[in-house]
CSV table of C-alpha atoms in Angstrom, one decimal:
chain,number,residue,atom,x,y,z
A,1,MET,CA,6.4,-16.7,7.1
A,2,HIS,CA,7.7,-14.8,4.8
A,3,THR,CA,10.2,-11.8,5.3
A,4,SER,CA,8.8,-8.8,4.8
A,5,PRO,CA,10.7,-5.5,1.9
A,6,ILE,CA,12.0,-3.4,4.7
A,7,ILE,CA,14.0,-0.2,3.7
A,8,GLU,CA,14.6,2.4,5.5
A,9,LEU,CA,14.7,6.5,4.6
A,10,GLY,CA,15.6,9.0,7.2
A,11,GLY,CA,16.6,6.1,9.9
A,12,ILE,CA,12.7,5.2,9.5
A,13,LYS,CA,11.6,1.8,8.5
A,14,PHE,CA,8.9,1.4,5.4
A,15,ASP,CA,7.2,-1.8,5.1
A,16,LEU,CA,7.2,-1.6,0.9
A,17,SER,CA,4.5,-4.1,0.7
A,18,THR,CA,2.2,-2.9,3.4
A,19,ILE,CA,2.0,0.7,1.5
A,20,LEU,CA,1.7,-1.5,-1.8
A,21,MET,CA,-1.2,-3.0,-0.4
A,22,LEU,CA,-3.1,0.2,1.2
A,23,ILE,CA,-2.9,2.1,-2.2
A,24,VAL,CA,-4.4,-0.7,-4.0
A,25,THR,CA,-6.8,-1.4,-0.9
A,26,SER,CA,-7.8,1.9,-1.7
A,27,VAL,CA,-7.9,3.0,-5.6
A,28,ILE,CA,-10.3,-0.8,-5.9
A,29,VAL,CA,-12.6,1.2,-2.9
A,30,PHE,CA,-12.2,4.8,-4.9
A,31,VAL,CA,-13.3,2.7,-8.5
A,32,ILE,CA,-16.1,0.6,-6.6
A,33,ALA,CA,-17.7,3.8,-5.5
A,34,LYS,CA,-17.6,5.3,-8.9
A,35,LEU,CA,-18.6,3.2,-10.5
A,36,ALA,CA,-21.5,2.5,-8.0
A,37,THR,CA,-22.4,5.9,-8.7
A,38,ARG,CA,-21.4,7.0,-12.5
A,39,ASN,CA,-24.2,6.7,-13.5
A,40,LEU,CA,-27.4,6.6,-11.1
A,41,SER,CA,-30.1,6.4,-11.9
A,42,VAL,CA,-33.9,6.3,-9.8
A,43,GLU,CA,-35.5,4.0,-11.9
A,44,ASN,CA,-33.7,1.0,-13.0
A,45,PRO,CA,-30.3,1.4,-10.6
A,46,GLY,CA,-27.5,-1.5,-11.5
A,47,LYS,CA,-26.1,-3.8,-9.6
A,48,LEU,CA,-23.0,-1.0,-8.4
A,49,GLN,CA,-25.7,1.0,-7.4
A,50,ASN,CA,-27.6,-1.7,-5.3
A,51,PHE,CA,-25.0,-2.5,-3.6
A,52,MET,CA,-23.8,0.8,-2.7
A,53,GLU,CA,-27.6,1.8,-1.9
A,54,TRP,CA,-27.0,-1.0,0.8
A,55,THR,CA,-24.2,-0.1,2.1
A,56,VAL,CA,-24.8,3.7,3.0
A,57,GLU,CA,-29.0,1.6,4.6
A,58,PHE,CA,-26.6,-0.5,6.4
A,59,VAL,CA,-23.8,2.2,7.9
A,60,GLN,CA,-27.2,5.3,8.9
A,61,ASN,CA,-29.1,2.4,10.0
A,62,LEU,CA,-25.4,1.1,11.8
A,63,ILE,CA,-24.8,5.3,13.2
A,64,SER,CA,-28.7,5.1,14.3
A,65,SER,CA,-28.0,2.4,16.6
A,66,THR,CA,-25.4,4.5,18.7
A,67,MET,CA,-26.2,7.6,18.4
A,68,ASP,CA,-29.7,10.7,17.3
A,69,TRP,CA,-29.3,11.0,13.7
A,70,LYS,CA,-28.3,14.9,13.5
A,71,LYS,CA,-25.2,14.6,15.3
A,72,GLY,CA,-24.6,11.0,14.0
A,73,LYS,CA,-24.8,12.2,9.7
A,74,HIS,CA,-21.7,13.9,9.9
A,75,PHE,CA,-19.6,11.1,10.1
A,76,LEU,CA,-22.1,9.0,7.4
A,77,SER,CA,-18.7,9.3,4.9
A,78,LEU,CA,-16.6,8.1,7.6
A,79,GLY,CA,-18.2,5.7,8.5
A,80,LEU,CA,-18.6,4.1,4.5
A,81,THR,CA,-15.2,5.3,4.2
A,82,PHE,CA,-13.6,2.4,7.6
A,83,ILE,CA,-16.5,-0.3,6.4
A,84,MET,CA,-15.7,-0.4,2.8
A,85,PHE,CA,-11.6,0.2,3.1
A,86,ILE,CA,-11.6,-2.8,6.5
A,87,PHE,CA,-13.2,-5.2,3.9
A,88,VAL,CA,-11.8,-4.7,1.1
A,89,GLY,CA,-8.2,-4.7,2.9
A,90,ASN,CA,-8.9,-7.7,4.9
A,91,LEU,CA,-9.9,-10.0,1.8
A,92,LEU,CA,-6.8,-8.9,-0.6
A,93,GLY,CA,-4.4,-11.1,1.1
A,94,LEU,CA,-6.8,-14.2,0.5
A,95,PRO,CA,-7.1,-15.1,-3.4
A,96,PHE,CA,-2.9,-15.3,-3.9
A,97,GLY,CA,0.4,-13.7,-2.7
A,98,ILE,CA,3.0,-12.7,-4.8
A,99,VAL,CA,6.8,-13.6,-3.1
A,100,THR,CA,10.2,-13.0,-4.6
A,101,GLY,CA,13.2,-14.6,-3.7
A,102,VAL,CA,16.5,-13.1,-3.1
A,103,HIS,CA,19.6,-15.4,-3.0
A,104,ASP,CA,22.3,-12.6,-2.5
A,105,PRO,CA,22.6,-9.7,0.3
A,106,GLU,CA,24.4,-7.8,-2.4
A,107,HIS,CA,21.4,-7.9,-4.8
A,108,ALA,CA,18.7,-6.8,-2.5
A,109,HIS,CA,17.9,-3.2,-3.8
A,110,ILE,CA,15.0,-1.7,-4.5
A,111,PHE,CA,14.6,2.1,-5.8
A,112,GLY,CA,18.2,2.7,-5.0
A,113,LYS,CA,17.5,1.8,-1.2
A,114,GLU,CA,18.8,-2.1,0.7
A,115,ILE,CA,16.3,-3.8,1.7
A,116,VAL,CA,17.2,-4.2,5.5
A,117,SER,CA,14.8,-7.2,6.1
A,118,VAL,CA,16.4,-9.0,3.3
A,119,THR,CA,20.4,-7.9,5.2
A,120,GLU,CA,19.0,-8.6,8.4
A,121,GLU,CA,17.8,-11.8,7.5
A,122,PHE,CA,21.4,-13.2,5.8
A,123,ALA,CA,23.0,-11.6,8.9
A,124,LYS,CA,21.6,-13.3,11.5
A,125,HIS,CA,21.6,-16.9,9.0
A,126,PRO,CA,24.8,-16.9,7.1
A,127,ASP,CA,23.8,-20.8,5.7
A,128,VAL,CA,20.6,-19.7,4.3
A,129,GLU,CA,20.2,-19.5,0.7
A,130,GLU,CA,17.5,-17.8,0.1
A,131,VAL,CA,15.6,-15.6,1.6
A,132,GLU,CA,12.1,-14.6,0.4
A,133,LEU,CA,9.7,-11.6,0.9
A,134,ALA,CA,5.7,-11.4,0.3
A,135,TRP,CA,4.6,-8.1,-1.7
A,136,TRP,CA,0.9,-9.1,-2.3
A,137,LYS,CA,-0.9,-9.5,1.9
A,138,SER,CA,-3.7,-7.6,3.3
A,139,PRO,CA,-2.9,-4.7,4.7
A,140,THR,CA,-5.1,-5.0,8.3
A,141,ALA,CA,-2.8,-8.0,8.4
A,142,ASP,CA,-0.3,-5.3,9.6
A,143,ALA,CA,-0.4,-4.3,13.3
A,144,SER,CA,1.0,-0.4,12.0
A,145,VAL,CA,-2.1,-0.4,9.9
A,146,THR,CA,-4.9,-1.5,12.6
A,147,MET,CA,-3.1,0.7,15.1
A,148,GLY,CA,-3.3,4.1,13.6
A,149,LEU,CA,-6.5,3.3,12.0
A,150,ALA,CA,-7.4,3.4,15.4
A,151,PHE,CA,-5.6,6.0,16.8
A,152,ILE,CA,-7.3,8.2,13.5
A,153,VAL,CA,-10.4,7.1,16.0
A,154,PHE,CA,-9.3,7.3,19.4
A,155,PHE,CA,-7.8,11.1,17.6
A,156,LEU,CA,-10.9,12.8,15.8
A,157,SER,CA,-13.3,11.4,19.4
A,158,HIS,CA,-11.6,13.1,21.7
A,159,PHE,CA,-11.0,16.4,19.8
A,160,LEU,CA,-15.5,16.1,18.6
A,161,GLY,CA,-15.4,15.1,22.8
A,162,MET,CA,-13.0,18.3,23.2
A,163,THR,CA,-14.8,20.8,20.9
A,164,ARG,CA,-18.4,19.4,20.5
A,165,ASN,CA,-19.2,18.8,24.6
A,166,THR,CA,-16.7,19.8,26.7
A,167,LYS,CA,-18.0,20.0,30.4
A,168,SER,CA,-19.4,16.1,30.2
A,169,TYR,CA,-15.6,15.2,28.1
A,170,PHE,CA,-14.1,16.0,31.1
A,171,LYS,CA,-16.2,15.5,33.6
A,172,HIS,CA,-17.1,12.0,32.6
A,173,TYR,CA,-13.1,11.7,33.4
A,174,PHE,CA,-13.4,11.7,37.0
A,175,GLN,CA,-17.6,9.9,37.5
A,176,PRO,CA,-18.4,8.1,39.4
A,177,TYR,CA,-15.7,9.8,41.5
A,178,TRP,CA,-12.6,11.3,41.8
A,179,PHE,CA,-10.6,8.7,42.8
A,180,PHE,CA,-11.6,6.3,39.3
A,181,PHE,CA,-10.3,9.4,37.3
A,182,PRO,CA,-6.8,6.7,36.3
A,183,ILE,CA,-8.8,4.2,35.8
A,184,ASN,CA,-11.2,5.7,33.0
A,185,VAL,CA,-7.7,7.0,31.7
A,186,ILE,CA,-6.4,3.7,31.0
A,187,GLU,CA,-9.9,2.6,30.0
A,188,GLN,CA,-9.5,5.4,27.2
A,189,PHE,CA,-6.1,3.4,25.8
A,190,ALA,CA,-7.3,-0.1,26.4
A,191,LYS,CA,-10.3,0.7,23.5
A,192,LEU,CA,-7.0,2.2,21.1
A,193,LEU,CA,-5.1,-0.7,21.7
A,194,THR,CA,-8.0,-2.9,21.6
A,195,GLN,CA,-9.8,-1.4,18.7
A,196,GLY,CA,-6.5,-1.8,17.0
A,197,MET,CA,-5.6,-5.6,18.3
A,198,ARG,CA,-8.8,-7.1,17.9
A,199,LEU,CA,-8.5,-6.3,14.0
A,200,PHE,CA,-4.9,-7.2,13.8
A,201,GLY,CA,-4.9,-10.4,15.5
A,202,ASN,CA,-7.5,-12.0,13.3
A,203,ILE,CA,-6.8,-11.1,9.8
A,204,PHE,CA,-3.1,-12.1,11.3
A,205,ALA,CA,-3.9,-14.6,12.3
A,206,GLY,CA,-6.1,-15.5,9.0
A,207,GLU,CA,-2.9,-15.9,6.4
A,208,VAL,CA,-1.0,-18.0,8.9
A,209,LEU,CA,-3.3,-20.8,9.1
A,210,ILE,CA,-2.9,-20.3,5.1
A,211,SER,CA,0.4,-20.1,5.0
A,212,VAL,CA,0.3,-23.4,7.4
A,213,LEU,CA,-2.5,-25.4,4.9
A,214,LEU,CA,0.1,-24.7,1.7
A,215,LYS,CA,2.8,-26.4,3.7
A,216,LEU,CA,0.8,-29.4,4.2
A,217,THR,CA,1.8,-30.0,-0.4
A,218,ALA,CA,4.9,-31.1,1.0
A,219,LEU,CA,3.4,-34.1,2.7
A,220,GLY,CA,2.2,-36.3,-0.4
A,221,VAL,CA,-1.1,-36.7,-2.2
A,222,GLY,CA,-2.4,-36.8,1.6
A,223,GLY,CA,-1.2,-33.5,2.2
A,224,TYR,CA,-2.3,-31.7,-1.2
A,225,ILE,CA,-6.1,-33.0,-0.3
A,226,ALA,CA,-6.3,-32.1,3.1
A,227,SER,CA,-4.8,-28.6,1.9
A,228,VAL,CA,-7.3,-27.8,-1.0
A,229,LEU,CA,-10.4,-28.7,1.1
A,230,GLY,CA,-8.5,-27.1,4.2
A,231,LEU,CA,-7.9,-24.0,2.0
A,232,VAL,CA,-11.6,-24.1,0.5
A,233,VAL,CA,-13.1,-23.6,4.3
A,234,TRP,CA,-10.8,-21.6,5.3
A,235,GLN,CA,-11.2,-19.0,2.1
A,236,GLY,CA,-15.1,-19.2,2.6
A,237,PHE,CA,-14.5,-18.1,6.4
A,238,SER,CA,-12.6,-15.6,6.2
A,239,ILE,CA,-15.1,-13.7,3.9
A,240,PHE,CA,-17.3,-14.8,7.1
A,241,VAL,CA,-14.7,-12.8,9.5
A,242,GLY,CA,-12.8,-10.0,6.7
A,243,ALA,CA,-17.2,-8.8,7.3
A,244,ILE,CA,-17.4,-8.7,11.0
A,245,GLN,CA,-14.5,-7.2,12.1
A,246,ALA,CA,-14.9,-4.8,9.2
A,247,PHE,CA,-18.1,-3.9,10.7
A,248,VAL,CA,-16.9,-4.1,14.6
A,249,PHE,CA,-14.6,-2.4,13.4
A,250,THR,CA,-16.5,0.6,12.4
A,251,ILE,CA,-19.5,0.0,14.9
A,252,LEU,CA,-17.3,1.0,18.0
A,253,THR,CA,-15.9,3.4,15.4
A,254,MET,CA,-19.3,4.8,15.5
A,255,VAL,CA,-19.5,3.8,19.5
A,256,TYR,CA,-16.9,6.0,21.2
A,257,ILE,CA,-17.2,9.3,18.7
A,258,SER,CA,-21.0,8.9,20.5
A,259,GLN,CA,-19.0,8.6,24.3
A,260,MET,CA,-18.0,11.5,23.8
A,261,ILE,CA,-20.4,13.6,22.3
A,262,GLU,CA,-23.4,13.1,23.9
A,263,THR,CA,-23.7,13.9,27.2
A,264,HIS,CA,-24.3,11.2,30.2
A,265,ASP,CA,-28.6,12.0,30.6
A,266,GLU,CA,-28.8,11.7,26.3
A,267,HIS,CA,-27.4,8.2,26.8
A,268,GLU,CA,-29.6,6.4,29.4
A,269,HIS,CA,-32.4,8.1,26.8
């Protein structure tokens, strides 16, 4: 695996490749949404408009399956943003990668800042001749990104529970019995951890496998053929995995919000 370009500002480390890919993902999603809604037509909708309408309807049905639509309609924009952002982010690392090499730690600077990941790598391995920096990858292959998204869901769902369903929110921590309180608290943090790490694990594992398949080309003609065939199959499967993971993250978001804003009786019905 390649090293990430990391700089330090105010004692905090920032992964420039992750920041770059978050910006790229946001721009792509914005452009798609803008183009799809630029010339809206009822009689003769374009392909992008049809795609966006299908996506909106898909998210509407997803929300309706987890909570009453009167309560859930306010989260349509949230669900639409999550599913599009995560799906696009999951796929960005598939088609290609951008890697640069650094041969001298003294040249490991960008924007006037030292790339600490490079200097640390040279310090750990003095005999290494080159450190490769990966600039293009799926942003969701970074745990800090997926956990950040999961924390947004965690914070929002609990905030809504405390403000819109206060009595039932605090009561559910002591159900079915008061001594279940520690278990119920652990459950909430387990949801946070599993939602973020599930997305990270699936996308990161996919990119690791791609890097392994690319290295097969060093084994000669047979390795090259195996690499090409493996990449074709895995790239296709990765699109499916990326879509599934975007769906899973979004529906879990709606389930967690539903659990916080609806009472136990509403869930029963």
